[in-house]
Each structure stands twice: as structure tokens, then as C-alpha cells.
XYZ file of C-alpha atoms in Angstrom:
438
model
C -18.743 -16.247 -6.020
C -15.229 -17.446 -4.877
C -16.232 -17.468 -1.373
C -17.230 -20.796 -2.080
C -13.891 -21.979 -1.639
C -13.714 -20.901 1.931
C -16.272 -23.133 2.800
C -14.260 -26.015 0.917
C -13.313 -28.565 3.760
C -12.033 -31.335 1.981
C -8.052 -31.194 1.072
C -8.418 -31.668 -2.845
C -5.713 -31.883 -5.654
C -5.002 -28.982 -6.910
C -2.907 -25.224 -6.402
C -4.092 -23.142 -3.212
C -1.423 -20.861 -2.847
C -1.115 -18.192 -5.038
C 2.132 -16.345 -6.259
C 1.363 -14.527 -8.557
C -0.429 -13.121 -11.455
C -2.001 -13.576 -14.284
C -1.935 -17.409 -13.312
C 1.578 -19.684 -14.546
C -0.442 -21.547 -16.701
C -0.919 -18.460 -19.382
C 2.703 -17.977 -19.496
C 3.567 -18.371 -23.277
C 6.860 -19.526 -25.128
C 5.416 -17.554 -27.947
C 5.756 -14.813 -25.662
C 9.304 -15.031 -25.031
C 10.358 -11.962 -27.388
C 8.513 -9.947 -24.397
C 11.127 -11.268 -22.544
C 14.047 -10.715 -24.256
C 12.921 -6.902 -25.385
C 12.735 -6.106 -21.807
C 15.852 -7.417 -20.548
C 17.783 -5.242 -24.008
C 15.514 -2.188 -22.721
C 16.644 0.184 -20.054
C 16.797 -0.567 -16.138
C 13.065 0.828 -14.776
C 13.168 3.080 -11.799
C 12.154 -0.425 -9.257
C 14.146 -2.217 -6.600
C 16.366 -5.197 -8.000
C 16.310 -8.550 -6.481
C 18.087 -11.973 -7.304
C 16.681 -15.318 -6.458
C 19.101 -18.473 -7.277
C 17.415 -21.385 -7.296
C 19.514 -24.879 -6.478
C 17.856 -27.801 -7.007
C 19.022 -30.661 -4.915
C 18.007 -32.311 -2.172
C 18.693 -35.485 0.059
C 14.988 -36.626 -0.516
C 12.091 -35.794 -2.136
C 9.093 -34.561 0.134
C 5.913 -36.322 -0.839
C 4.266 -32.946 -0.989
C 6.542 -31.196 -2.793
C 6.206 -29.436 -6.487
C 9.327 -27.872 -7.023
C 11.954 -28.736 -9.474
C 14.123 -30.804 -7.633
C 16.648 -33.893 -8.266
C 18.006 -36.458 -5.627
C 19.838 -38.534 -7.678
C 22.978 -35.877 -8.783
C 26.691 -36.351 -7.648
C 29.507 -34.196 -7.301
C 29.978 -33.825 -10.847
C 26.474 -33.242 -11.696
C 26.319 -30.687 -8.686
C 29.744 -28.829 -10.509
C 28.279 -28.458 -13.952
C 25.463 -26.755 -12.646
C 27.190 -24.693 -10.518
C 29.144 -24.117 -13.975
C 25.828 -23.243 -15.369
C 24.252 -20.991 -12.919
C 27.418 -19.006 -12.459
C 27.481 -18.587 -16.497
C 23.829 -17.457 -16.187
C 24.626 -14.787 -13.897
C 27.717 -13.421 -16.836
C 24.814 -13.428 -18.914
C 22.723 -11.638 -17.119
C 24.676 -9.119 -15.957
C 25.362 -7.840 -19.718
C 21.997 -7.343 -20.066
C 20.486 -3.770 -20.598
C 17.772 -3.920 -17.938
C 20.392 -4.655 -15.126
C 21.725 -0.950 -15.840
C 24.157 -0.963 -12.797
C 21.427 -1.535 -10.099
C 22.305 -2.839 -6.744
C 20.333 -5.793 -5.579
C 18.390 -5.104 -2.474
C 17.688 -8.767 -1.538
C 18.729 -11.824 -2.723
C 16.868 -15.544 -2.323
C 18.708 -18.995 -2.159
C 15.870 -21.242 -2.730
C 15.465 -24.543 -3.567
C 15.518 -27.206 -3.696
C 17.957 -27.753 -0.834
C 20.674 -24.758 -1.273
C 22.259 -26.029 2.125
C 22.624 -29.483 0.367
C 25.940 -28.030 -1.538
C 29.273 -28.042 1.025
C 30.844 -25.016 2.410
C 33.613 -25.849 -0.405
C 31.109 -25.755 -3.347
C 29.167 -22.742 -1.299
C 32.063 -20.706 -1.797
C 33.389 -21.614 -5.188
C 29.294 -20.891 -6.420
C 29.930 -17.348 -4.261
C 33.348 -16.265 -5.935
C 32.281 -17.186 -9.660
C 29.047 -14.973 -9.127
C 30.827 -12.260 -7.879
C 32.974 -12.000 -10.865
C 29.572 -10.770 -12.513
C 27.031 -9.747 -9.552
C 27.687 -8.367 -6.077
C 25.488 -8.167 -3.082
C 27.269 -6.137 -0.660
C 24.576 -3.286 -0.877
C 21.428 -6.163 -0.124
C 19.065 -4.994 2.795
C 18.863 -8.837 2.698
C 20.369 -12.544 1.937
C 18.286 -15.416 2.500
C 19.526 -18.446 2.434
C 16.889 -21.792 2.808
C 18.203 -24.881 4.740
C 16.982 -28.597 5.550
C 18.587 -29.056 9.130
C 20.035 -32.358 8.423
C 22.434 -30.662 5.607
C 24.077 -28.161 8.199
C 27.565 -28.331 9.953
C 28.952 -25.506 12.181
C 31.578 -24.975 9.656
C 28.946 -24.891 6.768
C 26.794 -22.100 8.583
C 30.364 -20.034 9.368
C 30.782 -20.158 5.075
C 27.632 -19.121 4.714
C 27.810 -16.072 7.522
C 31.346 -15.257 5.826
C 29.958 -15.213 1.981
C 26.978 -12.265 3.591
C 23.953 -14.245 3.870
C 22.032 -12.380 6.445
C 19.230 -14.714 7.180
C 18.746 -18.500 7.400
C 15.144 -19.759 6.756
C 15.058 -23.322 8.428
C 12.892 -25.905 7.184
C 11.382 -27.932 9.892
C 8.349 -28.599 8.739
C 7.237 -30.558 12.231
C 8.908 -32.198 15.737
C 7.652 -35.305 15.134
C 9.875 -38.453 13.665
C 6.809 -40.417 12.123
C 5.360 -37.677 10.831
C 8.603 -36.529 9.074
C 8.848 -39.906 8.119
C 5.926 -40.327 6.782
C 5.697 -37.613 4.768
C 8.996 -38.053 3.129
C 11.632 -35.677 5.239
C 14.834 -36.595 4.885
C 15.982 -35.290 8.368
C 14.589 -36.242 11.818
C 14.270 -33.956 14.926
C 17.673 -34.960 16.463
C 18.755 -33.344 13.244
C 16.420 -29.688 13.907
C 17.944 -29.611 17.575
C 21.852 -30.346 16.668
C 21.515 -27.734 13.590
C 19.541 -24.809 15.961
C 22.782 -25.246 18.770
C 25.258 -24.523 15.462
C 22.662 -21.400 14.460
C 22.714 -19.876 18.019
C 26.231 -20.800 18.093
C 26.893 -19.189 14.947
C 24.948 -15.513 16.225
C 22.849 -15.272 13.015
C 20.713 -12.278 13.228
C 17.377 -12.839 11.990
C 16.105 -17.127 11.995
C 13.359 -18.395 10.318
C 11.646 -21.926 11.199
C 8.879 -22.942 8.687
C 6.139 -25.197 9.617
C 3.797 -27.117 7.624
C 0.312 -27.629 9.054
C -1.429 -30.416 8.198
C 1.105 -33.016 7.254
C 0.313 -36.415 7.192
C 0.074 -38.074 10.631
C -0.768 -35.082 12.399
C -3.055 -34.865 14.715
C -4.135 -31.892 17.118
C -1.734 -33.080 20.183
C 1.227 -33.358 17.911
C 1.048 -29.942 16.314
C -0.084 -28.289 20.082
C 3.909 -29.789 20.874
C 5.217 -28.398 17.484
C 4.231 -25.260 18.570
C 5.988 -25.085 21.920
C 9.194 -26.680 20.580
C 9.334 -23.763 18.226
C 8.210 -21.368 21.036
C 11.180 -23.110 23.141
C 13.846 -22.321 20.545
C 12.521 -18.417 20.199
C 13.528 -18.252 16.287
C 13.280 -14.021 14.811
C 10.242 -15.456 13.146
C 8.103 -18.578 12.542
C 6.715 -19.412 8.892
C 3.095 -21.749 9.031
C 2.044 -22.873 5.822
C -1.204 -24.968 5.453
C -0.427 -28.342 3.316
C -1.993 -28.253 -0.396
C -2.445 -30.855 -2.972
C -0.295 -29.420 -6.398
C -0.571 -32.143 -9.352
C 2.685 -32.813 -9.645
C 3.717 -34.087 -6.046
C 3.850 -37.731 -4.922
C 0.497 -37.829 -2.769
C -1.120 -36.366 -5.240
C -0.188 -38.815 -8.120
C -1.262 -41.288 -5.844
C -4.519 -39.947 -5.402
C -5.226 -39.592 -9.117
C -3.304 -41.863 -10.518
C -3.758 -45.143 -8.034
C -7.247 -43.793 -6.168
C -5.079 -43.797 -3.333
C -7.026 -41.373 -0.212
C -4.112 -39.901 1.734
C -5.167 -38.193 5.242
C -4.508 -35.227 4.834
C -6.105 -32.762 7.258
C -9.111 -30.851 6.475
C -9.060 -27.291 5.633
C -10.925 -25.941 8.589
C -8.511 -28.562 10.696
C -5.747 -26.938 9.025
C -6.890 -23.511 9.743
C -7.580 -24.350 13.300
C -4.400 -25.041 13.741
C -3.040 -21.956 12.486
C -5.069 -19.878 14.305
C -4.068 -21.888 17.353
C -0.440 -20.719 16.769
C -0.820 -16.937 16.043
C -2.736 -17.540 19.557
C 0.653 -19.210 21.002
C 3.062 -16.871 19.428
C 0.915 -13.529 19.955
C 0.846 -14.720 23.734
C 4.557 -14.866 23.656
C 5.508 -11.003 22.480
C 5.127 -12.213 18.152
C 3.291 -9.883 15.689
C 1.373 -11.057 12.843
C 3.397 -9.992 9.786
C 1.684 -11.948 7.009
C -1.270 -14.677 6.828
C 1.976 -17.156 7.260
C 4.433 -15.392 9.434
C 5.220 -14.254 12.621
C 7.778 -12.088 13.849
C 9.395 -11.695 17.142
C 10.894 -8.449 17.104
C 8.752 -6.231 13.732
C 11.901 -3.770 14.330
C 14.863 -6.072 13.764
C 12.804 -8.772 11.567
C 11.716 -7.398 7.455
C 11.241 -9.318 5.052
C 12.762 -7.177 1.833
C 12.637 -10.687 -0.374
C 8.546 -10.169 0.035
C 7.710 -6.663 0.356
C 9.542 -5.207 -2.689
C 8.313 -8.625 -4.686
C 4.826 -7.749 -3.679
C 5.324 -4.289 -4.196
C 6.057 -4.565 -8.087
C 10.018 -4.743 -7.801
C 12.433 -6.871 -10.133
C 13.539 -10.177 -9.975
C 16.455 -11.749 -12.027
C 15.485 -15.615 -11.561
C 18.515 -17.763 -11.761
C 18.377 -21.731 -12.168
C 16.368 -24.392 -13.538
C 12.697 -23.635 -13.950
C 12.988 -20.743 -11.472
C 10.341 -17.815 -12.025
C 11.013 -13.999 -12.684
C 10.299 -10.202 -13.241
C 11.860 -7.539 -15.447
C 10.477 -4.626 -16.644
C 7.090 -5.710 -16.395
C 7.378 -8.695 -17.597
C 6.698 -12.397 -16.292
C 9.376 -15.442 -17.401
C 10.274 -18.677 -16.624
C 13.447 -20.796 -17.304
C 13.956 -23.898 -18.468
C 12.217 -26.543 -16.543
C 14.199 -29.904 -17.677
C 17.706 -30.024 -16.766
C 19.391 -31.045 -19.918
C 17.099 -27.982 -21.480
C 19.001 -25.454 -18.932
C 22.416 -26.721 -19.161
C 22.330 -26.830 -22.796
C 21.134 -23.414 -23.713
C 24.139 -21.976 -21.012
C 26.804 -24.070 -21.562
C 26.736 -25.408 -25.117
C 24.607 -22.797 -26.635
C 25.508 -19.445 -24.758
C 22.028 -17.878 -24.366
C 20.004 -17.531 -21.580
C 17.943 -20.611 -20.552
C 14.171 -18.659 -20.898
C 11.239 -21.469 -21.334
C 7.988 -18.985 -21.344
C 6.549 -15.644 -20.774
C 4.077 -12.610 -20.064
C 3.675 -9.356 -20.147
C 1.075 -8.464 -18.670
C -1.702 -5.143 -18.610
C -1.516 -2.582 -16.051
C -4.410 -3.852 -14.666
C -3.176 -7.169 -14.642
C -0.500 -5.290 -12.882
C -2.435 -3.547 -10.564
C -4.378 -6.882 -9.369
C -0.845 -8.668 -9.012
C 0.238 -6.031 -6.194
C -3.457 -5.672 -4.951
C -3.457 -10.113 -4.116
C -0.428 -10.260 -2.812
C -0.324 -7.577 -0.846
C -3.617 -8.248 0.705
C -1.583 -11.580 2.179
C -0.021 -9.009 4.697
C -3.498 -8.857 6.252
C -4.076 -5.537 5.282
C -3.955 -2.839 1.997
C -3.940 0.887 1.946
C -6.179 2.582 -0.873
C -4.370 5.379 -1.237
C -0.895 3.079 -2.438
C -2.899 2.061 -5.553
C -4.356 5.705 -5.951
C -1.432 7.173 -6.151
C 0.706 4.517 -7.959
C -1.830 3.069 -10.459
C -4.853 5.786 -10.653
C -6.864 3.464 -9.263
C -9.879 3.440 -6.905
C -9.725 -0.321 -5.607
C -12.420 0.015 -3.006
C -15.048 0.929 -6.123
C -12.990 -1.315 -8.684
C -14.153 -4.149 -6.716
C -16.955 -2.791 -4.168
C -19.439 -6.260 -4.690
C -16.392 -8.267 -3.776
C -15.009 -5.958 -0.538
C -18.546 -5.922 0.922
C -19.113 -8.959 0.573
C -16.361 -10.607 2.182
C -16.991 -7.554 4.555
C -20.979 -8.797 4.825
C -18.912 -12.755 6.205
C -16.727 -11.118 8.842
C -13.622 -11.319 6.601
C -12.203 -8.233 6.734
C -12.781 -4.658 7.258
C -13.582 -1.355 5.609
C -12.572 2.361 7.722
C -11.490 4.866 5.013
C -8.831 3.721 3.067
C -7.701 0.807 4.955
C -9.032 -2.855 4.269
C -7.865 -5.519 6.935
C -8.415 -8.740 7.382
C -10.298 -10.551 10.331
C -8.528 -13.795 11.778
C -11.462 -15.683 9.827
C -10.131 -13.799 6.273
C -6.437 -14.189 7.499
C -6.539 -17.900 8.030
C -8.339 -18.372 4.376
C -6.157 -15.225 2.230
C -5.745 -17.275 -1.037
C -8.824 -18.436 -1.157
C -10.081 -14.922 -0.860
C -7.710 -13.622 -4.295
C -9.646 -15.349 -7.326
C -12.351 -13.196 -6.778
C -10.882 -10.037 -7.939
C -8.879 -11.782 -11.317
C -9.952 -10.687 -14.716
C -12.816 -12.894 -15.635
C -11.075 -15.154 -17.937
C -8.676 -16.201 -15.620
C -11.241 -17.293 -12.723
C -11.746 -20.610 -13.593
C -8.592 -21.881 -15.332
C -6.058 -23.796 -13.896
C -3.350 -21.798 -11.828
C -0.197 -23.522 -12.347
């Protein structure tokens, strides 16, 4: 079975994390009328979210597989400001949006903090001529330190964004170096003064483990710098392979080998810094995050997304959910600005609608990345039994110290925590076990 992949150590080319369900790559263009018939149909009785997706940045990470440009200027940045903002007109006309209130809203990237607190704003006031916020349990707003002024983070505090989500990725100047960062740690420590200065609420740092160049000393110090600046929460992902990032072209394409740390090095690691962080007052919220305070810190972006809400994605190739159904956007830039501002429609590439069962196992993965599920949530929402659905697969991963079984709960060990996604194929549909993800 899948539990193969747990025992993987190697750091091969290819998606780890999952997101979602059925996998990206059976999204359809064919399928788009799925799309567009859900969006005319009437608002379903779910939470609403928006994500915005701006695609800029300074430099390109090495690792990275979003859609992202570095080589736009001012006037580039304005027309797809232009663009975005005419999305959200669209959008808002739309059947399915029925007068809901958003109850979070994501500015991902990309590198939203790459736009000034003068284009910040102007982005702000054309989207609230068609979509307001003011009702959001939550704004998040993504950052790269070296794009942040004290002014900048005062716009963003005045246009409602309620938390920042700080990308420092690790301490160390080589290793950002290396690995293609376009800010330094001067940069991390000069932004963190504005952000305390500044009295955001909830903070964010994410960190990468298993970047280039790291080694077990240098990520022991990552940890207590973050520990030293106290952030709300702390974000750990463990470095993957996708095809389309810069390592990995070079690995396939020039039989380039890249160090990249070994999975069970990687998970080591992790589990080293739930150790540092639980010792410090921190509670596990996810297999990736910890929180400092569980009281003051939610995270309403993930648990209504996990949970089967909506999501109006805005942007180039950003990914959504309406009604039930999966979509994409336009993925090339002349593609997304075309269809908005030359051809009025809205800039959808591909989707999916997928089963109730298809459904069911979407919530069922992703929630199980909290660390835990409840039974009786899928009983009573989908009809389901999930501990007999998929009994071979619960014991067994039971039978390996993974995770758990009392009644209705299933949680997961440390050991299951530290290796979630590999854990998810497991319970897809057959036909979607062995083809590609993304």
C-alpha cells in the first residue's frame, strides 16, 4: 500500500503536499460549463471565502511552483491590478455570490507585499466598489520581509488585514542565498521591529525545513531565533521537489543532484521543533503549525476550506470552489488579462465537479492534516461511516504506530503527524492512486 511512501528517504521530483482533491491534474477545460452553471446557480448554504492571488516577486525561489513573474514594472503591476479589480465586478454579479459575506480572505502570492502602500490601497478601494470584507473573521495577508516598510504595514493594518503571514523561510544568509531568497536576515529582523511596532494581532513566520545548505546546527539556531521573536504562530513546511521549480529542472533536465535533505532528516527536524515550541507554551494546531495562544490564534482561511466552504479565486492561475465545484484560472498572463480586459468574461482555464464521495474524501484528507478527525462530522454531514469505509487502511496505519483509534476519534501519533501527506493517497478512489497530482 501507500505506506510505502513513508519509508521513502530520498527527496525525489515530484508533488508531496496535497491540497486537494480529486488531484489538479484531472481538472478539465471541457469541464468548464460545470463551472459556469454553478457560479449562475444559487448561493449554497457554506461559508464564503476570497483568496487574491498577486503574482510578483523580487526573485524567484529555486523551489518554488507558483505562478510568479520578476520581470514586471509599474505599468505591468497597474494593468493587473486593472484586471484583478475587474475580476472581482465580475464576480460579484454572479448568482452563486447571492449577498454572502466573506468570512476570510487570502492575499497570496506570489509576493502581495511586493506592491507599495500606494498601489495596496488603490487595489483595496477598486475592490470595494464590488466586494467588502468588513464582516471577515479573518484577512491574511503573505509578506517577504525585505518588501516591508513601517508605513507599508500601517496601509495594510488601515485597509483590515488582520493577520500577516511572514515568509522567512530560514536565519541563515547562505542558505537564503543559496536557495534563491531575495531577502537576507538583516531584512527578517528590521521588518519584525516594524510588525511589533505596528501591534498586529496574530503573526505568522513560515519556515522551510530542509533547504539547501542546511544542516542540523543551522536549523537547531532557526528555531531559537523564531522562539526569540515569539510570533502568534510558526508555519514548518518540509521542502519538496514539484516539476516545475528551478532545482528540479536541473535535476531532470541537466542530471544535476541538488542536496536536498532527506525525508527522515527533514522530519527530524520537524519533530525537533514541535519539541522546542511545545516546551515554550505552543500547541500543535496542524502537521505544519504551531500556535502560541489556540484562544487568540484560528486559522478561518483553513478550517472552513477544509471543511467544504467556498472560495472565489481571484488572479492568474489561482485555484477555487463554488458550489461544489473545482476551477482554475488562467495560468499565462496574456491568457488572464485578455479574457478581463479585452474580452469581459471571467478568466476560467479548467474544471471539476466532483462526486460526493469525491467530496467526502476531500474533507476526510485534509482534515486529517489537523492531526486528528471526528467520525461522527462525516456521519452526520455525509452519511458516512469512515472508520468501516476505509477499516484495512485505519488499522493499518494503526498496526505502524501512526495514529489512533478510541470511538469515534482517529489521531495521529508524532510518527503519522510528521509524514500526513504521505498518509492521504491511500484512501483516493482507485483511479486516482497512481496518477500524477498536479
Amino acid at each position: 500500500m501507500t505506506t510505502d511512501v513513508t519509508k521513502t528517504t530520498k527527496t525525489e521530483v515530484g508533488s508531496y503536499f496535497i491540497a486537494n482533491y480529486p488531484p489538479f491534474s484531472q481538472w478539465r477545460p471541457e469541464l468548464l460549463p460545470e463551472v459556469e452553471r454553478a457560479l449562475a446557480s444559487p448561493p449554497a448554504d457554506v461559508p464564503l471565502g476570497l483568496y487574491l492571488h498577486i503574482p510578483f516577486c523580487r526573485k524567484r525561489c529555486k523551489f518554488c511552483y507558483f505562478r510568479v513573474y520578476t520581470d514586471k514594472n509599474a505599468h505591468d503591476v497597474e494593468t493587473y491590478v486593472q484586471a484583478l479589480a475587474r475580476e472581482l465586478e465580475l464576480v460579484s454579479q454572479q448568482p452563486a455570490m447571492g449577498g454572502r459575506p466573506f468570512r476570510f480572505v487570502y492575499f497570496g502570492g506570489g509576493t502581495p507585499s511586493f506592491l507599495s502602500a500606494k498601489q495596496l490601497t488603490a487595489l483595496v478601494d477598486r475592490l470595494r466598489q464590488h466586494v467588502r470584507w468588513d464582516q471577515a473573521e479573518e484577512v491574511t495577508f503573505e509578506c517577504e520581509p525585505g518588501t516591508l516598510s513601517e508605513p507599508k504595514l500601517r496601509t495594510l493594518k488601515e485597509l483590515g488585514v488582520t493577520r500577516l503571514s511572514l515568509g522567512v523561510e530560514n536565519f541563515s544568509d547562505a542558505v537564503l542565498e543559496e536557495n534563491g531568497r531575495a531577502h537576507l536576515s538583516a531584512e527578517i529582523y528590521r521588518a519584525w521591529q516594524w510588525i511589533v511596532d505596528t501591534r498586529f494581532a496574530n503573526v505568522n513566520i513560515d519556515l522551510i525545513a530542509g533547504m539547501v545548505g542546511e544542516t542540523w546546527d543551522n536549523w537547531k539556531d532557526n528555531i531559537r531565533r523564531t522562539i526569540d521573536l515569539a510570533p502568534d504562530s510558526v508555519t514548518i513546511y518540509q521542502m519538496e521537489l514539484p516539476y516545475n521549480t528551478v532545482y528540479s529542472k536541473d535535476i531532470l533536465g541537466r542530471q544535476v543532484e541538488i542536496p536536498i535533505a532527506d525525508w527522515p532528516t527533514k522530519r527530524a527536524w520537524v519533530s525537533y521543533a514541535f519539541d522546542e515550541l511545545l516546551a515554550r507554551g505552543y500547541h500543535i494546531s496542524s502537521a505544519y503549525t504551531l500556535v502560541k495562544d489556540p484562544h487568540k490564534v484560528n486559522f478561518s482561511y483553513r478550517d472552513h476550506l477544509w471543511q467544504g466552504s467556498d472560495l472565489l479565486a481571484t488572479g492568474v492561475a489561482s485555484f477555487g470552489h463554488i458550489s461544489g465545484v473545482h476551477y482554475q484560472n488562467q495560468t499565462e498572463w496574456a491568457d488572464y488579462l485578455g479574457d478581463l480586459l479585452v474580452h469581459h468574461r471571467l478568466p476560467l482555464k479548467r474544471a471539476l465537479r466532483p462526486t460526493p464521495h469525491q467530496l467526502l474524501i476531500r474533507e476526510m484528507i485534509l482534515q486529517l492534516k489537523r492531526g486528528w478527525l471526528d467520525a461522527g462530522y462525516f456521519r452526520r454531514k455525509f452519511g458516512v461511516e469512515i472508520l468501516d469505509q476505509w477499516r484495512p487502511q485505519w488499522q493499518e496505519y494503526a498496526e505502524e504506530g501512526l495514529l489512533t483509534l478510541a470511538g469515534d476519534r482517529i489521531e495521529l501519533t508524532r510518527p503519522g503527524l510528521l509524514v500526513v501527506d504521505a498518509l492521504l493517497p491511500a484512501f483516493f478512489e482507485p483511479e486516482y492512486q497512481k496518477v500524477r497530482y498536479t
